[in-house]
CSV table of C-alpha atoms in Angstrom, one decimal:
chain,number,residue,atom,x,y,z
A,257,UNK,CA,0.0,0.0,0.0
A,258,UNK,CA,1.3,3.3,-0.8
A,259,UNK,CA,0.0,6.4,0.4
A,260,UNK,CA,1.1,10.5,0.5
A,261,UNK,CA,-2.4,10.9,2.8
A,262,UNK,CA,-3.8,10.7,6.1
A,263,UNK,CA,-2.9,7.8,8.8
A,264,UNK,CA,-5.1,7.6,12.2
A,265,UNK,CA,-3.5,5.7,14.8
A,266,UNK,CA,-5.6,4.7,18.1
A,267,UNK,CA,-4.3,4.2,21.0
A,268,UNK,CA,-6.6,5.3,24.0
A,269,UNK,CA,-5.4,3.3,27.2
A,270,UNK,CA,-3.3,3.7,29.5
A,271,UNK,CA,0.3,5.2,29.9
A,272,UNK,CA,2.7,2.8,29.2
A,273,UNK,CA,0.8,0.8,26.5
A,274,UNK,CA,0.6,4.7,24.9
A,275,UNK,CA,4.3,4.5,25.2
A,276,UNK,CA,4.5,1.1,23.4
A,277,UNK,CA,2.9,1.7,20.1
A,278,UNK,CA,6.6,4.1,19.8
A,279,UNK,CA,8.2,0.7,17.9
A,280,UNK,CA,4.5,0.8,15.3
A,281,UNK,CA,4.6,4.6,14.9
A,282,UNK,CA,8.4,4.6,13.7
A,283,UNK,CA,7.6,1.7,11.4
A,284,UNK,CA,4.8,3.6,9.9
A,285,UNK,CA,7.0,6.5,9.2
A,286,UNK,CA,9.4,5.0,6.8
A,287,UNK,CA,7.0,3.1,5.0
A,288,UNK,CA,4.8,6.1,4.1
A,289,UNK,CA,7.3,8.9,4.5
A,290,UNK,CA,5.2,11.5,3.1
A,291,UNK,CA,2.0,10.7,5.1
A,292,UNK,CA,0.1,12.9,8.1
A,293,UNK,CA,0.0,11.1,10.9
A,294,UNK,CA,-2.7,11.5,13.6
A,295,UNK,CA,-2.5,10.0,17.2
A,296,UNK,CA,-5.7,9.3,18.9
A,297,UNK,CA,-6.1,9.1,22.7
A,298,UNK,CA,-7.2,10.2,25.7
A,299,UNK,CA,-7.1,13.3,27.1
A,300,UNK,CA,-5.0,12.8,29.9
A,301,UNK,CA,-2.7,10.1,27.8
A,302,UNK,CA,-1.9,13.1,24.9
A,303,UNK,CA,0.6,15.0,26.5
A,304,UNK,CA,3.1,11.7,25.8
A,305,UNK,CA,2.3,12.5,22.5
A,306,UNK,CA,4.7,15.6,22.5
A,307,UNK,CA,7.3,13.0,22.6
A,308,UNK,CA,7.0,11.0,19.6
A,309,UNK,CA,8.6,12.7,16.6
A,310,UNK,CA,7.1,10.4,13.7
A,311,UNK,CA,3.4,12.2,14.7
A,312,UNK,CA,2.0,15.2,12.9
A,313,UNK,CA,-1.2,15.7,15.0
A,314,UNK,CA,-3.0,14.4,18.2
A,315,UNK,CA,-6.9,13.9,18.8
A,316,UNK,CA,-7.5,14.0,22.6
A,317,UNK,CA,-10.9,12.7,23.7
A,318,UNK,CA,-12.0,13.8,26.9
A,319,UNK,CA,-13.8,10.2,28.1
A,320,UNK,CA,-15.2,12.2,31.1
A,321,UNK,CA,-17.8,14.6,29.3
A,322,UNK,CA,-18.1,11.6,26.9
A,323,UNK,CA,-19.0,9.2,29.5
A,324,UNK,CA,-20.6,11.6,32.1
A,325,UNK,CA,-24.5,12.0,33.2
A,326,UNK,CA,-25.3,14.9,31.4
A,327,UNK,CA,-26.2,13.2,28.4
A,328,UNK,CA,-26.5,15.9,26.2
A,329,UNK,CA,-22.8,16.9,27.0
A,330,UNK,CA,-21.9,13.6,26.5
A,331,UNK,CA,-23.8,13.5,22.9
A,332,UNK,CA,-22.2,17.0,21.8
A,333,UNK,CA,-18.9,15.6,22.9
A,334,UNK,CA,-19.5,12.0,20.9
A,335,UNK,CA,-20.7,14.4,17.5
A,336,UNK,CA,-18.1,16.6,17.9
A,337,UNK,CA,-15.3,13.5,17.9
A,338,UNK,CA,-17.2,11.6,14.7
A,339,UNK,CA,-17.4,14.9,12.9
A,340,UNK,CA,-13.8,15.7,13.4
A,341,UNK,CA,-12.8,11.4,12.7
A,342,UNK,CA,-14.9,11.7,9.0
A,343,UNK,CA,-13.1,15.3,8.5
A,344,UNK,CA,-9.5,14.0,8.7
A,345,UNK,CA,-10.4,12.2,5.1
A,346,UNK,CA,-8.1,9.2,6.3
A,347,UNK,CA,-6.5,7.0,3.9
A,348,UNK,CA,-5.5,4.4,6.5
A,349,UNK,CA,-6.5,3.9,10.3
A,350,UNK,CA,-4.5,1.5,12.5
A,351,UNK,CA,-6.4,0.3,16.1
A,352,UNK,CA,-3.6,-0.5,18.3
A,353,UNK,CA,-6.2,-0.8,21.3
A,354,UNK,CA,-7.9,-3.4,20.4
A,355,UNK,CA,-11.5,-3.2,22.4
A,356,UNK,CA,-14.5,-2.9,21.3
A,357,UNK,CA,-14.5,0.8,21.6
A,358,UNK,CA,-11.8,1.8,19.1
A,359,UNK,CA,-13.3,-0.9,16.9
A,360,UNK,CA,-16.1,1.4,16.3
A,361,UNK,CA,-14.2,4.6,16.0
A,362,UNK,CA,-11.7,2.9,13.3
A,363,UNK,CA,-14.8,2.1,11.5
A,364,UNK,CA,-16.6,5.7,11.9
A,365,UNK,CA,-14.0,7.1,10.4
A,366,UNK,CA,-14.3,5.9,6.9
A,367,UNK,CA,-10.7,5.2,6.2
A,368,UNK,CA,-10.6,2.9,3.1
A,369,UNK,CA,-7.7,0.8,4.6
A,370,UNK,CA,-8.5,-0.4,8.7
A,371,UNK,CA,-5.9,-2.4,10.4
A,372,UNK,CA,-6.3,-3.8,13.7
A,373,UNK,CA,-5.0,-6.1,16.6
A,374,UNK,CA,-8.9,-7.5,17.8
A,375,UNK,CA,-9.2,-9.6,21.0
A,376,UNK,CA,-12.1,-10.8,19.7
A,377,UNK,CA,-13.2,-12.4,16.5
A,378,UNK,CA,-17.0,-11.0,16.7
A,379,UNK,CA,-14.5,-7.1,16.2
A,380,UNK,CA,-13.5,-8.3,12.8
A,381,UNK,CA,-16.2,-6.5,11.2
A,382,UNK,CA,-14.4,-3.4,11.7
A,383,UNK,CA,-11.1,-4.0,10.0
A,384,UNK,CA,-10.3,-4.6,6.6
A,385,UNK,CA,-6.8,-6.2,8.0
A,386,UNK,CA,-6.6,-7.8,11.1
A,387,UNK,CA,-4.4,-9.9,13.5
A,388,UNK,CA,-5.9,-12.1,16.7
A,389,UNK,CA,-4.3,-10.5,19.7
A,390,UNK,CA,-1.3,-13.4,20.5
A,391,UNK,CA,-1.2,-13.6,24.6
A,392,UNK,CA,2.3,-14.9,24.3
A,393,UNK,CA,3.5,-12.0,22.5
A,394,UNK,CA,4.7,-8.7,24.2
A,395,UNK,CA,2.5,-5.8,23.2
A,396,UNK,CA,4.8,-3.9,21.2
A,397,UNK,CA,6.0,-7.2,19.0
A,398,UNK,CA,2.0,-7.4,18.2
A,399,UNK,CA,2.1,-4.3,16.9
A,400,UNK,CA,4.5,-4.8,15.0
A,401,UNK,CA,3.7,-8.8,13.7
A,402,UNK,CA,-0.1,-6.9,12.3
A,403,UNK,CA,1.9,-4.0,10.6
A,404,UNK,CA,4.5,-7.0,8.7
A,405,UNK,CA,1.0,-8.9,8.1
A,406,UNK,CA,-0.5,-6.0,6.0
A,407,UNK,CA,2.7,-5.4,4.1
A,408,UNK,CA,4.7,-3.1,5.5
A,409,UNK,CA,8.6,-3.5,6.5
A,410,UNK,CA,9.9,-3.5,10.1
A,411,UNK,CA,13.5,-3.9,9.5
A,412,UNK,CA,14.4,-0.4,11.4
A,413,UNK,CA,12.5,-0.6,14.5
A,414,UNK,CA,13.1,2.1,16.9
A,415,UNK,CA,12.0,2.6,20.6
A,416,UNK,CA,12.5,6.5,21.0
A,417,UNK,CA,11.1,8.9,23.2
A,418,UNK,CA,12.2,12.6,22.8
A,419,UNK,CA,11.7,14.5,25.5
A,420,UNK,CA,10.6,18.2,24.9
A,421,UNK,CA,13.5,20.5,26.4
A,422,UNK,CA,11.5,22.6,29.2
A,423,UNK,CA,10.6,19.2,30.4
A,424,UNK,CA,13.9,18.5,31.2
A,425,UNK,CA,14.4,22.1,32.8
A,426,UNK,CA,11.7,21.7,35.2
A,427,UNK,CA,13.3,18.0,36.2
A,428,UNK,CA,16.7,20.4,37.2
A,429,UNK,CA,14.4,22.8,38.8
A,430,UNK,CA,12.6,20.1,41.0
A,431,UNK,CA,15.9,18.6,41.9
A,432,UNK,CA,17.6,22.0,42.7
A,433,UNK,CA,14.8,23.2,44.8
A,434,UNK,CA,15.4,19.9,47.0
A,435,UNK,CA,18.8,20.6,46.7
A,436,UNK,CA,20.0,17.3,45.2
A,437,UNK,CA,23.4,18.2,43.9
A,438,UNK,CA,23.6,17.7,39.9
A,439,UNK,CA,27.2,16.0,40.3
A,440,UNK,CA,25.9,12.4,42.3
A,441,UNK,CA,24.6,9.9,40.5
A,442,UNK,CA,20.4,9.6,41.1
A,443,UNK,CA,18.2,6.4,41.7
A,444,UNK,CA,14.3,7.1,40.5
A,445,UNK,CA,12.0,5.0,42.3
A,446,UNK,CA,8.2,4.3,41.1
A,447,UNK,CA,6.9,1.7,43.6
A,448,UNK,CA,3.4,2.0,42.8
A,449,UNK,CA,1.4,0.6,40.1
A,450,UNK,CA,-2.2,0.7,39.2
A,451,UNK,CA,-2.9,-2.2,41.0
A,452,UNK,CA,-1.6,-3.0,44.4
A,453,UNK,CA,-1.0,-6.8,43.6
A,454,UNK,CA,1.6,-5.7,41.0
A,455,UNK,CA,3.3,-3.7,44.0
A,456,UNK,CA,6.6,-4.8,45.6
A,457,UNK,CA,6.2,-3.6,49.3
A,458,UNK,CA,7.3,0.0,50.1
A,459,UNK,CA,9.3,-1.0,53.2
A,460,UNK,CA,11.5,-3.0,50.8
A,461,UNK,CA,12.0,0.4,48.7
A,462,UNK,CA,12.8,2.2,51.6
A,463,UNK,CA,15.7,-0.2,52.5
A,464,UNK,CA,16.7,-0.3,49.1
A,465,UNK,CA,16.9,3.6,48.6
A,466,UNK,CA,19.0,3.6,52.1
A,467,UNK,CA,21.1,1.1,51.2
A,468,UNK,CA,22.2,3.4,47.7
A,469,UNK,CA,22.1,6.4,49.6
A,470,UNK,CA,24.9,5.0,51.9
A,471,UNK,CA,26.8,4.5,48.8
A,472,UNK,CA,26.7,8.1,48.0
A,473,UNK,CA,23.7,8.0,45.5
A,474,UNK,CA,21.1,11.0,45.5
A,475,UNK,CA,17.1,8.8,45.5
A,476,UNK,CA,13.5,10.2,43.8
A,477,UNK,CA,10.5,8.7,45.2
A,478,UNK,CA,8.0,9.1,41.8
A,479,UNK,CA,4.5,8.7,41.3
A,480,UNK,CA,1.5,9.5,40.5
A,481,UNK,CA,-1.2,12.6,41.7
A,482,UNK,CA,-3.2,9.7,43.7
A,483,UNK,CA,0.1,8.3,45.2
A,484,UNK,CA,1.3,11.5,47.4
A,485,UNK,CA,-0.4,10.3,51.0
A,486,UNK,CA,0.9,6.6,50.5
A,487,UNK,CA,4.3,8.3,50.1
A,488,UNK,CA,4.7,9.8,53.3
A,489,UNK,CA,7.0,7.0,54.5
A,490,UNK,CA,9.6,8.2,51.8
A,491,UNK,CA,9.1,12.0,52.8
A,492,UNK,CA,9.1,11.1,56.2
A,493,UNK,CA,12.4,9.0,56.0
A,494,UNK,CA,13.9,11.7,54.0
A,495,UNK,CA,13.8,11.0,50.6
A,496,UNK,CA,12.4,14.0,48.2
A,497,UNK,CA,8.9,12.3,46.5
A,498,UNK,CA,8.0,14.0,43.2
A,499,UNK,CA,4.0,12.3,43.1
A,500,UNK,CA,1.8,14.7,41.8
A,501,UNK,CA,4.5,16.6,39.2
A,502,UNK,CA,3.7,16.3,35.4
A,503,UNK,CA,4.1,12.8,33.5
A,504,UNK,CA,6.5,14.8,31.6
A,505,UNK,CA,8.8,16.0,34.1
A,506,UNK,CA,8.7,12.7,35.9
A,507,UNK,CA,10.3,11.7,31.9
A,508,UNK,CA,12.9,14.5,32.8
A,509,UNK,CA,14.0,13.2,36.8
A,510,UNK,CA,14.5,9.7,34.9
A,511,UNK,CA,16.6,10.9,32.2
A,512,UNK,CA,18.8,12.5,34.8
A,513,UNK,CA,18.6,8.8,36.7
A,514,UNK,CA,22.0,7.0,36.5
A,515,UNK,CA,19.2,3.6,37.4
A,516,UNK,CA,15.1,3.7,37.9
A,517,UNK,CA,13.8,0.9,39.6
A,518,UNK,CA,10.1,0.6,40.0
A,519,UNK,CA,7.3,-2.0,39.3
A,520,UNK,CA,4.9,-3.1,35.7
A,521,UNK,CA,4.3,0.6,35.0
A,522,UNK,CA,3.8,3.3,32.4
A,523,UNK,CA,6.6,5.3,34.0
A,524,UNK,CA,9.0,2.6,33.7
A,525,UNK,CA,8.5,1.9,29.8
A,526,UNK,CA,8.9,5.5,29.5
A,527,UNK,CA,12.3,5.2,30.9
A,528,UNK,CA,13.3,2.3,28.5
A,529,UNK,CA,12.3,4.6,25.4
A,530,UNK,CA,14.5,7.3,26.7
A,531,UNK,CA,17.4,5.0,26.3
A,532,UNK,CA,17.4,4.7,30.5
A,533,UNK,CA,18.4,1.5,32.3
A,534,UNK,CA,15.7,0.4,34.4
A,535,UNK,CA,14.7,-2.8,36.5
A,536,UNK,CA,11.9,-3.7,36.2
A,537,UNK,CA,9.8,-5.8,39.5
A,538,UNK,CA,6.7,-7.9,38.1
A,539,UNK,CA,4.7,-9.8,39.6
A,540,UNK,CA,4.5,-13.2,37.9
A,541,UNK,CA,5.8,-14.7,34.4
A,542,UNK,CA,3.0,-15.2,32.3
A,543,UNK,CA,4.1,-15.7,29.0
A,544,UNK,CA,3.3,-12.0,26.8
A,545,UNK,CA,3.6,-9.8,30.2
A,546,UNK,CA,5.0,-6.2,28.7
A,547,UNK,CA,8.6,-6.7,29.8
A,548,UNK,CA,11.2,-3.7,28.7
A,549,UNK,CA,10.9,-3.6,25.2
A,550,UNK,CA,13.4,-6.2,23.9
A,551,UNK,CA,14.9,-6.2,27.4
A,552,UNK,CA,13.7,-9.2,29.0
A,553,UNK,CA,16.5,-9.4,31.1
A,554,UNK,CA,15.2,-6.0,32.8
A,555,UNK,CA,12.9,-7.4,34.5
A,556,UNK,CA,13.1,-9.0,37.7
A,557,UNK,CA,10.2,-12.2,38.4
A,558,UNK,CA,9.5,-13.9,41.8
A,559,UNK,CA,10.0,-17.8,42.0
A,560,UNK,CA,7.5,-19.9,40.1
A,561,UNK,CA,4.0,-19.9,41.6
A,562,UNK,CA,5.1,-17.1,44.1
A,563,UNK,CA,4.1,-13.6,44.2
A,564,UNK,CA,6.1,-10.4,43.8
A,565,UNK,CA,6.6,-9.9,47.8
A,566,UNK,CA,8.8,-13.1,47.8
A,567,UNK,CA,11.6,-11.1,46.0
A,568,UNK,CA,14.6,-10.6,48.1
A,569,UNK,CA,15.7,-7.3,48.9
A,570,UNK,CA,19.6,-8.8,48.2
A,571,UNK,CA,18.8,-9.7,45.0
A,572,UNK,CA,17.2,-6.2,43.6
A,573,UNK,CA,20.4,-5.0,45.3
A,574,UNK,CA,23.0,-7.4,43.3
A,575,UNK,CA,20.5,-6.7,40.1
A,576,UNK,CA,21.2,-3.0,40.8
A,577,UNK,CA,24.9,-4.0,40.9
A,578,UNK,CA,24.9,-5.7,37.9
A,579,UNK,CA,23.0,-3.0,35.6
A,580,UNK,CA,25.5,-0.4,37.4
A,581,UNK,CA,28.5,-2.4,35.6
């Protein structure tokens, strides 16, 4: 397929699997060079969009007034999206998402060419092209298995987030207003995911951040808005805790990371696309669980059949160690 036009890609949900369509977008970019490409997603999700160079555009949809009780809102909200999906005249729309809910906007927006991963067969209506979603695969490789099975060439993969520059400033600012000196190497910690069965306990990153500051090392607690109050242990033990600052400038305090440890999360992917050594503590092995992107050996597992509270403190440690060399 060749095309000079319009591309949609759809992507609505949630932070890091925003981050891992990266290796699909720059794929799509070399094989249609000349074509406009337009990023759907949420709201909240769009501002990760600043950060991937191979997109021309962004559609934010705002679920809230679209799913709120006012339903006329939410009908001037759902007219206002259709009217501006038929408008962009797409030649080709690519559902990364895979629900039943980008289904339906892939089809509403007329594109003559509709490419999508479906975890269901009853969605193939929507898609003139479409791959079952494989379990054992990683997210990002599915991507990229549907975009070889319509045609296109994914011999120049890249995984790269650029980071807009006053992002990065206002990481130095945060770490200069909590006077951590610029010269000693940093450890970000995100210890929270969005679901606590995912979590490593918090006493374990306490005693993990002391045992790196005793070496010297400067430590960020990071998080989300939501995750301030469960942070007070890391305030209260010294540690400076950006929760609450924007996604963006939690990007910046990684780049400036020499390490980020942290659990299965959005932040953490975002890391590996800036090129950042990370470890990553999940909570089980199942086969198709979004390891670092072609970094399997990120990632950090509990025994078989044991969950992610079994991991031993001394063995993040020598993991540290070993990414460190």
């Amino acid at each position: 397929m060749n095309t000079s036009g319009k591309i949609l890609v759809v992507r609505l949900t949630a932070i890091g699997d925003v981050v891992l369509t990266l290796p699909a977008v720059s794929v799509l970019r070399p094989n249609f060079p000349e074509a406009h490409i337009t990023f759907l997603t949420t709201k909240e999700n769009s501002p990760l969009l600043r950060g991937f160079r191979d997109v021309n555009e962004v559609i934010a949809i705002d679920r809230n007034r679209l799913r709120g009780k006012n339903i006329f809102r939410s009908a001037g909200e759902l007219i206002r999206l259709l009217r501006r999906l038929r408008s962009g005249k797409f030649a080709l729309a690519v559902d990364l998402q895979g629900n039943g809910e980008s289904a339906w906007l892939v089809r509403l927006t007329g594109a003559r060419q509709r490419w999508g991963v479906i975890h269901k067969s009853s969605r193939r209506w929507a898609f003139t092209q479409c791959a079952d979603r494989q379990r054992e695969m990683h997210a990002a490789e599915m991507h990229l298995a549907l975009l070889r099975q319509c045609g296109l060439k994914t011999d120049n993969v890249r995984n790269e987030f650029v980071l807009p520059v006053e992002a990065l400033e206002a990481a130095r600012a945060f770490l200069a207003a909590k006077n951590i000196p610029a010269d000693k190497p940093l450890l970000f910690v995100q210890p929270f995911t969005s679901s606590p069965h995912k979590n490593w306990p918090l006493e374990n990153y306490l005693a993990l951040a002391r045992h790196w500051q005793t070496s010297g090392w400067q430590i960020v607690f990071g998080g989300g808005p939501a995750d301030g109050p469960a942070l007070e242990p890391a305030r209260a033990a010294g540690f400076a805790v950006s929760a609450g600052v924007p996604l963006l400038v939690t990007g910046g305090l990684m780049q400036l990371s020499k390490l980020i440890v942290g659990g299965d999360t959005g932040a953490l992917h975002l890391a590996v696309a800036q090129g950042k050594r990370v470890i990553m503590l999940m909570n089980h092995n199942r086969p198709g669980r979004p390891h670092p992107f072609r970094h399997p050996e990120w990632s950090l597992l509990p025994p078989v059949d044991r969950k992610i509270d079994t991991i031993h403190l001394d063995t993040v440690i020598a993991l540290c160690e070993q990414a460190l060399e």
